[in-house]
mmCIF file of C-alpha atoms and ligand atoms in Angstrom:
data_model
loop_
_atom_site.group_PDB
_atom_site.id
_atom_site.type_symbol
_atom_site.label_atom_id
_atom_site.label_comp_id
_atom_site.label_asym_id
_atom_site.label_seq_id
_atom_site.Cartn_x
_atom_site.Cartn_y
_atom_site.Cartn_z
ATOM 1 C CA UNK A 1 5.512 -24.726 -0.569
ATOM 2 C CA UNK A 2 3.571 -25.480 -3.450
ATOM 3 C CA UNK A 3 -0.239 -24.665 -3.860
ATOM 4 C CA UNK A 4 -1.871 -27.383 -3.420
ATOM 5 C CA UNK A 5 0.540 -28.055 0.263
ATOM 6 C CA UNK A 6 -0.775 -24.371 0.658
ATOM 7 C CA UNK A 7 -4.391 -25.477 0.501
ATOM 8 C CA UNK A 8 -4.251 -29.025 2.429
ATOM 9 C CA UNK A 9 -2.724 -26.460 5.765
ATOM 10 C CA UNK A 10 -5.631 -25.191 7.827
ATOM 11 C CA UNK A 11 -5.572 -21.553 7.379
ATOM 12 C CA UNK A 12 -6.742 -21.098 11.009
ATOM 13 C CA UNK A 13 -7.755 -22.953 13.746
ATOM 14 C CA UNK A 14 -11.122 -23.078 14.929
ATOM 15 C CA UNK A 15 -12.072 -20.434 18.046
ATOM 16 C CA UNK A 16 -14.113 -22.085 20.691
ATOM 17 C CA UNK A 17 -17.575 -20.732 20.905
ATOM 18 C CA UNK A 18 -16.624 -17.589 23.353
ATOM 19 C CA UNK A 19 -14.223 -16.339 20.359
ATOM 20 C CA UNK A 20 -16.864 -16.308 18.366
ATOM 21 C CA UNK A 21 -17.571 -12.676 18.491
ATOM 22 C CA UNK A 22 -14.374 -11.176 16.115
ATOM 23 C CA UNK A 23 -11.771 -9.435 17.397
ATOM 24 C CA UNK A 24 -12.994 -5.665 17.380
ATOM 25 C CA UNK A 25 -14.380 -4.164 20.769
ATOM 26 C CA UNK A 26 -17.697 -2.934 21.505
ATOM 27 C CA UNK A 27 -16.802 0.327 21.075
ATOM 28 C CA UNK A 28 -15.376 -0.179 17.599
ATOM 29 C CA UNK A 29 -18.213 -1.812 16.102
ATOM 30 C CA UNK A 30 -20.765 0.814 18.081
ATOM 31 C CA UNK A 31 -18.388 3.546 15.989
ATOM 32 C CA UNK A 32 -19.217 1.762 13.029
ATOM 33 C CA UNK A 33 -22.586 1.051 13.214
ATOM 34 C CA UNK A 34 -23.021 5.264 13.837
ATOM 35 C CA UNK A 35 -20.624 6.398 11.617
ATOM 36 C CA UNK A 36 -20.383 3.933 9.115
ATOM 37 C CA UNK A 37 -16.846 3.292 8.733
ATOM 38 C CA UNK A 38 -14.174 2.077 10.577
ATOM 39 C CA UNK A 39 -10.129 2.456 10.812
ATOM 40 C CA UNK A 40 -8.082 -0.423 11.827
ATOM 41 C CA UNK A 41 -4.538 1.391 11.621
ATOM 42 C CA UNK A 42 -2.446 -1.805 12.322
ATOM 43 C CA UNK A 43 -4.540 -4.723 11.076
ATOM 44 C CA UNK A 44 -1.992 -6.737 9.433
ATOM 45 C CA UNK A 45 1.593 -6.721 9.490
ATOM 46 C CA UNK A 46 4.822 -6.790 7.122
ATOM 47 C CA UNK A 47 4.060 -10.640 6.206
ATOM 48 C CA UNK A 48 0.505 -10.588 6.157
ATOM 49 C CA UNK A 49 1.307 -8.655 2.747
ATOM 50 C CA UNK A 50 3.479 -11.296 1.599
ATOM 51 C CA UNK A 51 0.696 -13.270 -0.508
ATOM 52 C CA UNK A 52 -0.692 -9.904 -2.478
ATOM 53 C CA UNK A 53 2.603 -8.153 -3.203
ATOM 54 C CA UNK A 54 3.201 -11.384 -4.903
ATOM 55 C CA UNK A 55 0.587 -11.376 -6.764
ATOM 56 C CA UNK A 56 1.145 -8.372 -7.634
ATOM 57 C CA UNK A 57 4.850 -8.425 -8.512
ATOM 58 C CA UNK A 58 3.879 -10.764 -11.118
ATOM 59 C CA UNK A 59 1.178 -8.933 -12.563
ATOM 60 C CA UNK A 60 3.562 -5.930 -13.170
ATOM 61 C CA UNK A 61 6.062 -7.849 -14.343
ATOM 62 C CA UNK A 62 3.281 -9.304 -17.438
ATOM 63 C CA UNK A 63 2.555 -6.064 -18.123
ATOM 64 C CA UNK A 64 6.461 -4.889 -18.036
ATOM 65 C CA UNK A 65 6.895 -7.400 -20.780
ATOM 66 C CA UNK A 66 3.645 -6.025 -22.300
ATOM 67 C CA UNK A 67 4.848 -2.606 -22.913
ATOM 68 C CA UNK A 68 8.561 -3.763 -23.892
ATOM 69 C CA UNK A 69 6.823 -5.822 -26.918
ATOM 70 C CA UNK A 70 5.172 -2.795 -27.654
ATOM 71 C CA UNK A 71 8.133 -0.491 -27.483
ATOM 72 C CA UNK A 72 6.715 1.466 -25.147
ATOM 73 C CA UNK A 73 9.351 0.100 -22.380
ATOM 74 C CA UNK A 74 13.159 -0.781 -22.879
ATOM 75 C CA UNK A 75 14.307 -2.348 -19.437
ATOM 76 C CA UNK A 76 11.572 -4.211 -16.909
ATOM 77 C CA UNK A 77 13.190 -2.322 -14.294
ATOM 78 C CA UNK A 78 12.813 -5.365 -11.519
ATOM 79 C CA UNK A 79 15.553 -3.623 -9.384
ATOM 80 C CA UNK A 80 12.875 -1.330 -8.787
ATOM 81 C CA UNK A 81 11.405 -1.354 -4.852
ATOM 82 C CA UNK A 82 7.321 -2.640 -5.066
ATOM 83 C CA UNK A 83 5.932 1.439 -4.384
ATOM 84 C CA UNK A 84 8.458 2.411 -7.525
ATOM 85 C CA UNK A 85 8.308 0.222 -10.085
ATOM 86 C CA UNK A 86 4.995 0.629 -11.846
ATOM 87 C CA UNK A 87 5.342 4.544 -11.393
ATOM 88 C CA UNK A 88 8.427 4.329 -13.751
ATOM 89 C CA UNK A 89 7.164 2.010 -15.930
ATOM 90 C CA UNK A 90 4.452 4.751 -16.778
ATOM 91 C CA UNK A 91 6.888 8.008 -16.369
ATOM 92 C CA UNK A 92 6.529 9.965 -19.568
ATOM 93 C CA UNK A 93 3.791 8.255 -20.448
ATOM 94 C CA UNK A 94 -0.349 8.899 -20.645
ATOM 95 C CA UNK A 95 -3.512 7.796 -18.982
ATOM 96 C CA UNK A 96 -4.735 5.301 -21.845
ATOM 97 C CA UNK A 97 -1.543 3.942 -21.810
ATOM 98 C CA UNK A 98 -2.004 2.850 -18.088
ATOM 99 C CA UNK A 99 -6.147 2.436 -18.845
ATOM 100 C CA UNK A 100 -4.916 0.012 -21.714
ATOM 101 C CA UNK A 101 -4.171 -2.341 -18.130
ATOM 102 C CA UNK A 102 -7.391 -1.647 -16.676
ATOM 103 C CA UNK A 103 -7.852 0.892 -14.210
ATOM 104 C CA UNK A 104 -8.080 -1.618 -11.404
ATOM 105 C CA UNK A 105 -6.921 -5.391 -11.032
ATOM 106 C CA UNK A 106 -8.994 -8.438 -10.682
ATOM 107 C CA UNK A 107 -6.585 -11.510 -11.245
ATOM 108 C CA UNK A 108 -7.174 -15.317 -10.130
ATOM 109 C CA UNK A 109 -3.419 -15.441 -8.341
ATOM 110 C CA UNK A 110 -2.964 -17.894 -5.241
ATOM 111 C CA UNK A 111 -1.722 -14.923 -3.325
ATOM 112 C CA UNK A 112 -5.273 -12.781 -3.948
ATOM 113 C CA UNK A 113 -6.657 -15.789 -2.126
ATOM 114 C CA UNK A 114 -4.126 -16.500 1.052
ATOM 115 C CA UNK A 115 -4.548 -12.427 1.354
ATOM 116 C CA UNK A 116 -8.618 -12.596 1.190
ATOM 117 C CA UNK A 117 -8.752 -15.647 3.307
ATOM 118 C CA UNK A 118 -6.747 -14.247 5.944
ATOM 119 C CA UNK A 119 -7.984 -14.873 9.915
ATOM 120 C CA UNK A 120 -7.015 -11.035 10.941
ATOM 121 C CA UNK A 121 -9.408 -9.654 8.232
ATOM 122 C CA UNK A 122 -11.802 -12.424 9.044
ATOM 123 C CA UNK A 123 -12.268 -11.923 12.637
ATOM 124 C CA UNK A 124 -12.523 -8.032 12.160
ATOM 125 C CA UNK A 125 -15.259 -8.792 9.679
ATOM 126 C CA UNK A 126 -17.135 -11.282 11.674
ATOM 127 C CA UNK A 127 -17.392 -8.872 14.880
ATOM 128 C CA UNK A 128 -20.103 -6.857 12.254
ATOM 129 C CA UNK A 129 -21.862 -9.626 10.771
ATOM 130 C CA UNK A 130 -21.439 -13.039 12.096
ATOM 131 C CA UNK A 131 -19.144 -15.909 11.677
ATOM 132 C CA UNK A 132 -20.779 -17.269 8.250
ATOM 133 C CA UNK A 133 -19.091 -15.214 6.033
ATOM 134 C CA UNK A 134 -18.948 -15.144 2.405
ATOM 135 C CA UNK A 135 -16.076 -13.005 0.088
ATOM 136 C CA UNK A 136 -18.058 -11.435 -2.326
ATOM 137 C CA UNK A 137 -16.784 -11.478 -6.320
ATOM 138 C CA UNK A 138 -16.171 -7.798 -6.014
ATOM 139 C CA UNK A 139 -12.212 -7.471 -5.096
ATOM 140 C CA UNK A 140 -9.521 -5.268 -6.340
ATOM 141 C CA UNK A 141 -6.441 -4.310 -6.871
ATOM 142 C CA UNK A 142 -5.611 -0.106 -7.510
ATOM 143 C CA UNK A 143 -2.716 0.903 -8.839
ATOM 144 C CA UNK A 144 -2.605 4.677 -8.245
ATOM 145 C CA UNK A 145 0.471 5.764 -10.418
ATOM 146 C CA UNK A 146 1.342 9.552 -10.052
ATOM 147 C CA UNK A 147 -0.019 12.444 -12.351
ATOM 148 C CA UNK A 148 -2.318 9.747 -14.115
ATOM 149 C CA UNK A 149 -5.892 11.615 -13.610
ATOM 150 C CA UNK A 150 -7.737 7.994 -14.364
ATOM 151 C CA UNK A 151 -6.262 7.224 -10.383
ATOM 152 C CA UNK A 152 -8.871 9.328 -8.796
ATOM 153 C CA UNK A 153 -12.054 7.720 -7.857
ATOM 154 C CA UNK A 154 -15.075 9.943 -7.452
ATOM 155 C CA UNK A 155 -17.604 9.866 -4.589
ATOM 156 C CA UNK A 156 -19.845 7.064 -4.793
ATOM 157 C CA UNK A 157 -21.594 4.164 -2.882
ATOM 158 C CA UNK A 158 -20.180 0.919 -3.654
ATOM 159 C CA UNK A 159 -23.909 -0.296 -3.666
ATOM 160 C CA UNK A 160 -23.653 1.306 -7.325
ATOM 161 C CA UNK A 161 -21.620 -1.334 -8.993
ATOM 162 C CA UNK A 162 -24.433 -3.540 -7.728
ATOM 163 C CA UNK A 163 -27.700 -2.286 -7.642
ATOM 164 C CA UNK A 164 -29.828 -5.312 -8.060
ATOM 165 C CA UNK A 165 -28.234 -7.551 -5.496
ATOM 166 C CA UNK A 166 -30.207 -8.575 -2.425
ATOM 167 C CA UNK A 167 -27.273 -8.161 -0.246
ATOM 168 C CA UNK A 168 -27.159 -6.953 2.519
ATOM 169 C CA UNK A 169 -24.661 -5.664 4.228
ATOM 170 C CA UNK A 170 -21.855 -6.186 2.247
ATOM 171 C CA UNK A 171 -18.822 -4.395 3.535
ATOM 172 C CA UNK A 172 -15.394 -3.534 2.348
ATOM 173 C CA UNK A 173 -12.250 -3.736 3.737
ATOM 174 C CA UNK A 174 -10.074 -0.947 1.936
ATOM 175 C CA UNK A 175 -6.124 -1.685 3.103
ATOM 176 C CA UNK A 176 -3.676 -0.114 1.377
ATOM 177 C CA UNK A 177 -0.229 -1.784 0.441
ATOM 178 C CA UNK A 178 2.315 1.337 0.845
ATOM 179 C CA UNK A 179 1.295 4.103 3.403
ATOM 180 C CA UNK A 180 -1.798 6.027 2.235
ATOM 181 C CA UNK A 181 -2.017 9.751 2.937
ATOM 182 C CA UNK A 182 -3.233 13.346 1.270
ATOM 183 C CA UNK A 183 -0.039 13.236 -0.977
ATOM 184 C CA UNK A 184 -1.324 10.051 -3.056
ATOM 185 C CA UNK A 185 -4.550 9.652 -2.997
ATOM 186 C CA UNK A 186 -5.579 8.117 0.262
ATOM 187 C CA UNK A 187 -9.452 7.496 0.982
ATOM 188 C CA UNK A 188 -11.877 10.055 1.780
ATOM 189 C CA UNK A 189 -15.825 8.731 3.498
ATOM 190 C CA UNK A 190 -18.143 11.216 3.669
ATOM 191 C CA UNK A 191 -19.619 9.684 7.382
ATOM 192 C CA UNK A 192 -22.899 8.149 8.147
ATOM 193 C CA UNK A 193 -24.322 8.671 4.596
ATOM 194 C CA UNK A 194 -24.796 4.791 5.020
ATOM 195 C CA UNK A 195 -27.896 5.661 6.519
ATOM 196 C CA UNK A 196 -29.345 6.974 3.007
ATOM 197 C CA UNK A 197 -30.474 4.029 0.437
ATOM 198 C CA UNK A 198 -28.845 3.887 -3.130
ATOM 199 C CA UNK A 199 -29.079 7.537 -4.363
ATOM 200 C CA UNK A 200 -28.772 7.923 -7.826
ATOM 201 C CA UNK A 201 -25.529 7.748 -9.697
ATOM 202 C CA UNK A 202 -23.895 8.159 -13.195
ATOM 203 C CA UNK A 203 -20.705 7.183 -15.011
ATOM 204 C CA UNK A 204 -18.290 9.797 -15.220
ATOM 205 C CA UNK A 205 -16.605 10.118 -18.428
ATOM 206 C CA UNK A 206 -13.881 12.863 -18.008
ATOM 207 C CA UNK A 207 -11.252 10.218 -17.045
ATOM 208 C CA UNK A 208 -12.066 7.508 -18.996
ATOM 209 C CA UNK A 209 -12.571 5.585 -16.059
ATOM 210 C CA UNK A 210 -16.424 5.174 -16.148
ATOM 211 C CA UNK A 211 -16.519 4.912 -12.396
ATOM 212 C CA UNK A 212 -19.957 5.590 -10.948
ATOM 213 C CA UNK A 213 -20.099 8.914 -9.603
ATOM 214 C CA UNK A 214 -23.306 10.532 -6.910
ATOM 215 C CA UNK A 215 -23.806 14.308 -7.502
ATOM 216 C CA UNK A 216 -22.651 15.453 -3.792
ATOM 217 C CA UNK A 217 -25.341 18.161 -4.361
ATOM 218 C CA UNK A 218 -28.699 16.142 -4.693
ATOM 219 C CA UNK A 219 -31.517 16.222 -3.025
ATOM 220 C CA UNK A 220 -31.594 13.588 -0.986
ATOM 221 C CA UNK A 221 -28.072 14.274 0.063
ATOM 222 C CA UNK A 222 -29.107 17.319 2.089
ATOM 223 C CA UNK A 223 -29.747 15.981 4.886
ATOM 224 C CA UNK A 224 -25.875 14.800 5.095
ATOM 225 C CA UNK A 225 -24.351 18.417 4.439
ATOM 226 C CA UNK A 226 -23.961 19.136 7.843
ATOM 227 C CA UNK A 227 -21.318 16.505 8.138
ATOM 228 C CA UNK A 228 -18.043 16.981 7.066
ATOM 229 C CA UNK A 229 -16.527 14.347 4.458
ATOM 230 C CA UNK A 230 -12.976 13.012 6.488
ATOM 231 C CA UNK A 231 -9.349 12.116 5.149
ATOM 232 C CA UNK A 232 -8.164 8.951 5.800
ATOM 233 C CA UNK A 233 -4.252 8.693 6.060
ATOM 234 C CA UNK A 234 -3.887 4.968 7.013
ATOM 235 C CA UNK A 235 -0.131 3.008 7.348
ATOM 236 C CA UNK A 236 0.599 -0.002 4.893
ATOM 237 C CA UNK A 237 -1.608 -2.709 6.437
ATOM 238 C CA UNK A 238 -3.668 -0.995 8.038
ATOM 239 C CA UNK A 239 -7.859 -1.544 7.170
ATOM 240 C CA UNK A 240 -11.111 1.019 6.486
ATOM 241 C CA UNK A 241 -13.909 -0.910 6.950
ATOM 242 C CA UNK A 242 -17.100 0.583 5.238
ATOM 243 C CA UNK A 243 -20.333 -0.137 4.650
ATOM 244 C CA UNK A 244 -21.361 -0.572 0.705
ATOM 245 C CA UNK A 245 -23.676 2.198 1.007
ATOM 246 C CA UNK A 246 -21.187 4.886 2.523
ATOM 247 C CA UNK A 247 -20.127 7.462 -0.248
ATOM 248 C CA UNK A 248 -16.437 7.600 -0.526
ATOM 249 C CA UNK A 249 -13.783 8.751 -2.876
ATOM 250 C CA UNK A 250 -10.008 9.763 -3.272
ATOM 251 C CA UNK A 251 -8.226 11.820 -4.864
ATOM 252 C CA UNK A 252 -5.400 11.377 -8.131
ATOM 253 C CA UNK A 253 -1.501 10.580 -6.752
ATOM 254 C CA UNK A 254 0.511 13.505 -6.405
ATOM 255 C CA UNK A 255 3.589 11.762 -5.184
ATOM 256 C CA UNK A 256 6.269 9.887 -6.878
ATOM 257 C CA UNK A 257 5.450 6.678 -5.944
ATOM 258 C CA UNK A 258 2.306 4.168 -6.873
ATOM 259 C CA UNK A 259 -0.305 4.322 -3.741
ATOM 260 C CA UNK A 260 -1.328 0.578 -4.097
ATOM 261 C CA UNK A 261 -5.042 -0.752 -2.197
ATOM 262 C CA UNK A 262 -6.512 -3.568 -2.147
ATOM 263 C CA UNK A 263 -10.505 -3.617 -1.861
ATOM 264 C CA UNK A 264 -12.226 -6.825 -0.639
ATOM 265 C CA UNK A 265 -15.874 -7.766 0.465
ATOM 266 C CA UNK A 266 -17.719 -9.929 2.635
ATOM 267 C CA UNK A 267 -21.295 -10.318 3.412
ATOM 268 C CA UNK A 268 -22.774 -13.162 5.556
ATOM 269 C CA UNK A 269 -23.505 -16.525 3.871
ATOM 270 C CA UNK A 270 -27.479 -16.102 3.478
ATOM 271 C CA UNK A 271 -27.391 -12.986 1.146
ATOM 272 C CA UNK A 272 -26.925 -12.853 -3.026
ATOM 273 C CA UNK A 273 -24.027 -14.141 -3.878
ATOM 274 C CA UNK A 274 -23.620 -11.373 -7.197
ATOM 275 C CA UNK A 275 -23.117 -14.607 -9.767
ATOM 276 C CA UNK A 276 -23.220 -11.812 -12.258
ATOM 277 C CA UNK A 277 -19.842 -10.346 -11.150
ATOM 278 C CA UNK A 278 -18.060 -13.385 -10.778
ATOM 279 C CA UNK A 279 -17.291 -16.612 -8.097
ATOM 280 C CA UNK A 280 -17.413 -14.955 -4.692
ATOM 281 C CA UNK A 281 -16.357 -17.897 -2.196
ATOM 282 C CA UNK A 282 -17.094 -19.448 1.201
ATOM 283 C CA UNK A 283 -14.333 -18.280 3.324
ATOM 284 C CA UNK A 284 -15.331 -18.952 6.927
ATOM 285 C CA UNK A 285 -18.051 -21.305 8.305
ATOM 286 C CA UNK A 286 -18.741 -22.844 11.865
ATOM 287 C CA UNK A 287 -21.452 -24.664 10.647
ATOM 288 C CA UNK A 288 -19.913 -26.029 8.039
ATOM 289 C CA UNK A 289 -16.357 -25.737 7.993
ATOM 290 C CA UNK A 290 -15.654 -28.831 5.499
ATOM 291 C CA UNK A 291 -17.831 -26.452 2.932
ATOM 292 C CA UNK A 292 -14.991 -23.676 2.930
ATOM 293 C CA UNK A 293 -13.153 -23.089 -0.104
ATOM 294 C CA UNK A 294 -9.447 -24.241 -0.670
ATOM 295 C CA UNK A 295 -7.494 -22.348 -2.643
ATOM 296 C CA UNK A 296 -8.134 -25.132 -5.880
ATOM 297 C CA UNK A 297 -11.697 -24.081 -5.522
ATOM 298 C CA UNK A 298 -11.200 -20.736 -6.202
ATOM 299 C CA UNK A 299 -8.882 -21.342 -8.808
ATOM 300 C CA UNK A 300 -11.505 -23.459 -10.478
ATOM 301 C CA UNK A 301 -14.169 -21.025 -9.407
ATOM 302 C CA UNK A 302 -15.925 -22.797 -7.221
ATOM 303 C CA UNK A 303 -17.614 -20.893 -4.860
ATOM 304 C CA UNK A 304 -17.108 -23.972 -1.800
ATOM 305 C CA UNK A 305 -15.562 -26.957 -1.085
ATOM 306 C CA UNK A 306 -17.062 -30.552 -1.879
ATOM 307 C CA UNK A 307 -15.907 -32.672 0.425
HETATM 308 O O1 AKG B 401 -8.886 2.897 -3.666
HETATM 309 C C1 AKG B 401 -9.483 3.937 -3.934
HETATM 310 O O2 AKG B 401 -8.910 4.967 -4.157
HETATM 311 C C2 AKG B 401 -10.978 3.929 -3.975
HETATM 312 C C3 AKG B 401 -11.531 2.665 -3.461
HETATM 313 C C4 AKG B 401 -12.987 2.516 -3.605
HETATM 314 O O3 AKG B 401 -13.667 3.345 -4.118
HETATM 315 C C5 AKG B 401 -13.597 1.307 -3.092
HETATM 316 O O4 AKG B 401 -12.904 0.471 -2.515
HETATM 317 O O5 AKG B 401 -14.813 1.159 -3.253
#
């Protein structure tokens, strides 16, 4: 199927109005609302990861060809399995070789969009803020490959990257592509610190990363220490859901395979749409469903759909 036959299909059919309400229970949104995260061990399945993997296959076979014009790789080692490849692409070598890639991926691929767009995600989503939702420009890829420190991500709120915006809430939907657990890096929330506003933050510069970082010790993170941060082994497909003001962090890959994530976010359709950091995109609308964006929207960067 090509992309534009992938864009004419209806990506889901419309709930009646008694639907409306996502698919997590009461309890699981209560859980979130107190706690300010949320696991969803078996949100997607095998083919639901179709689209990214894709995506993703591609981009590491650009780069493979990358590093063999710079010598720095002699075979593009596609009998390799998707959690092995990119690992021994980078065996031997450093972290600026893998930063010279980018420490995480951002890339305008068809299969970013089928995976964003997805009703299972959707519906999860809309049970904690409505049915107008919006996919914010913020999304990414991780590639954590082992024993590269730049693969750790220290504690911060998300709310960092975006301190300006007048959105609110924006939440993220962390899902890893290959099992996540303590071995290679999976996520770590330090609960209900959603509660606090934006606390102050700085860029770390011991990994060459420049990720924001909060010092766990300050002030007006006191109040939290009582609460213990939590570990977060999650299966392949599986979803965190957190809320962009919920510290979080993981660790570097100590395994010998890459632990790949994907990070979206949505936010309802009435909030900022963060022009600044890209073309976020209409992805689900009652009100006005002919407004949502096909997949040549978001390829031209068009945040909805004329009709
Ligand atoms: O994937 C990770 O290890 C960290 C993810 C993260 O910090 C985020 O999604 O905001």
């Amino acid at each position: 199927m090509s992309d534009s036959e992938v864009c004419r299909e209806p990506r889901y059919s419309l709930p009646d109005s008694k639907e409306r309400m996502g698919s997590l229970t009461t309890e699981q949104v209560a859980f979130y609302n107190v706690e300010g995260y949320l696991v969803l061990p078996k949100l997607l399945d095998e083919n639901d990861l179709v689209p990214i993997k894709q995506a993703l296959n591609d981009k590491v076979s650009e780069i493979a060809a990358q590093m063999i014009s710079a010598g720095k790789l002699k075979n593009a080692l596609e009998h390799e399995s998707f959690q092995y490849r990119l690992a021994k692409m980078f065996e031997g070598l450093t972290d600026t070789d893998f930063l010279d890639f980018g420490r995480s991926w951002r890339d305008r691929h068809p299969g970013y969009f089928i995976f964003m767009s997805n009703p299972k995600i959707l519906y999860a989503v809309e049970s904690l803020i409505g049915p107008e939702i919006f996919s914010n420009p913020v999304y990414n890829t991780r590639p954590k490959v082992p024993k590269v420190a730049a693969g750790a991500v220290p504690w911060h709120q998300d709310r960092s990257y975006w301190p300006g915006a007048n959105a609110n809430p924006v939440i993220t939907v962390w899902i890893p592509l290959v099992d996540a657990n303590e071995v290679n890096g999976c996520l770590q929330i330090w609960p209900r610190t959603h509660n606090t506003e934006l606390v102050q933050h700085h860029h770390e510069t011991y990994s060459g990363t420049s990720y924001t970082e909060v010092d766990v010790e300050a002030e007006s993170l006191k109040v939290f220490k009582k609460i213990n941060p939590v570990s977060l082994p999650i299966p392949a497909g599986g979803a965190i859901l957190f809320n962009d003001r919920c510290i979080h962090m993981s660790t570097p890959n100590a395994s010998d395979h890459v632990r790949w994530s994907v990070d979206l976010r949505y936010q309802p359709t009435d909030q900022d749409p963060m022009p600044q950091h890209g073309t976020g995109f209409l992805c689900r609308s009652f009100q006005q469903p002919e407004h949502v964006a096909t997949l040549e929207d978001w390829l031209a960067f068009r945040p909805e759909h004329t009709p």
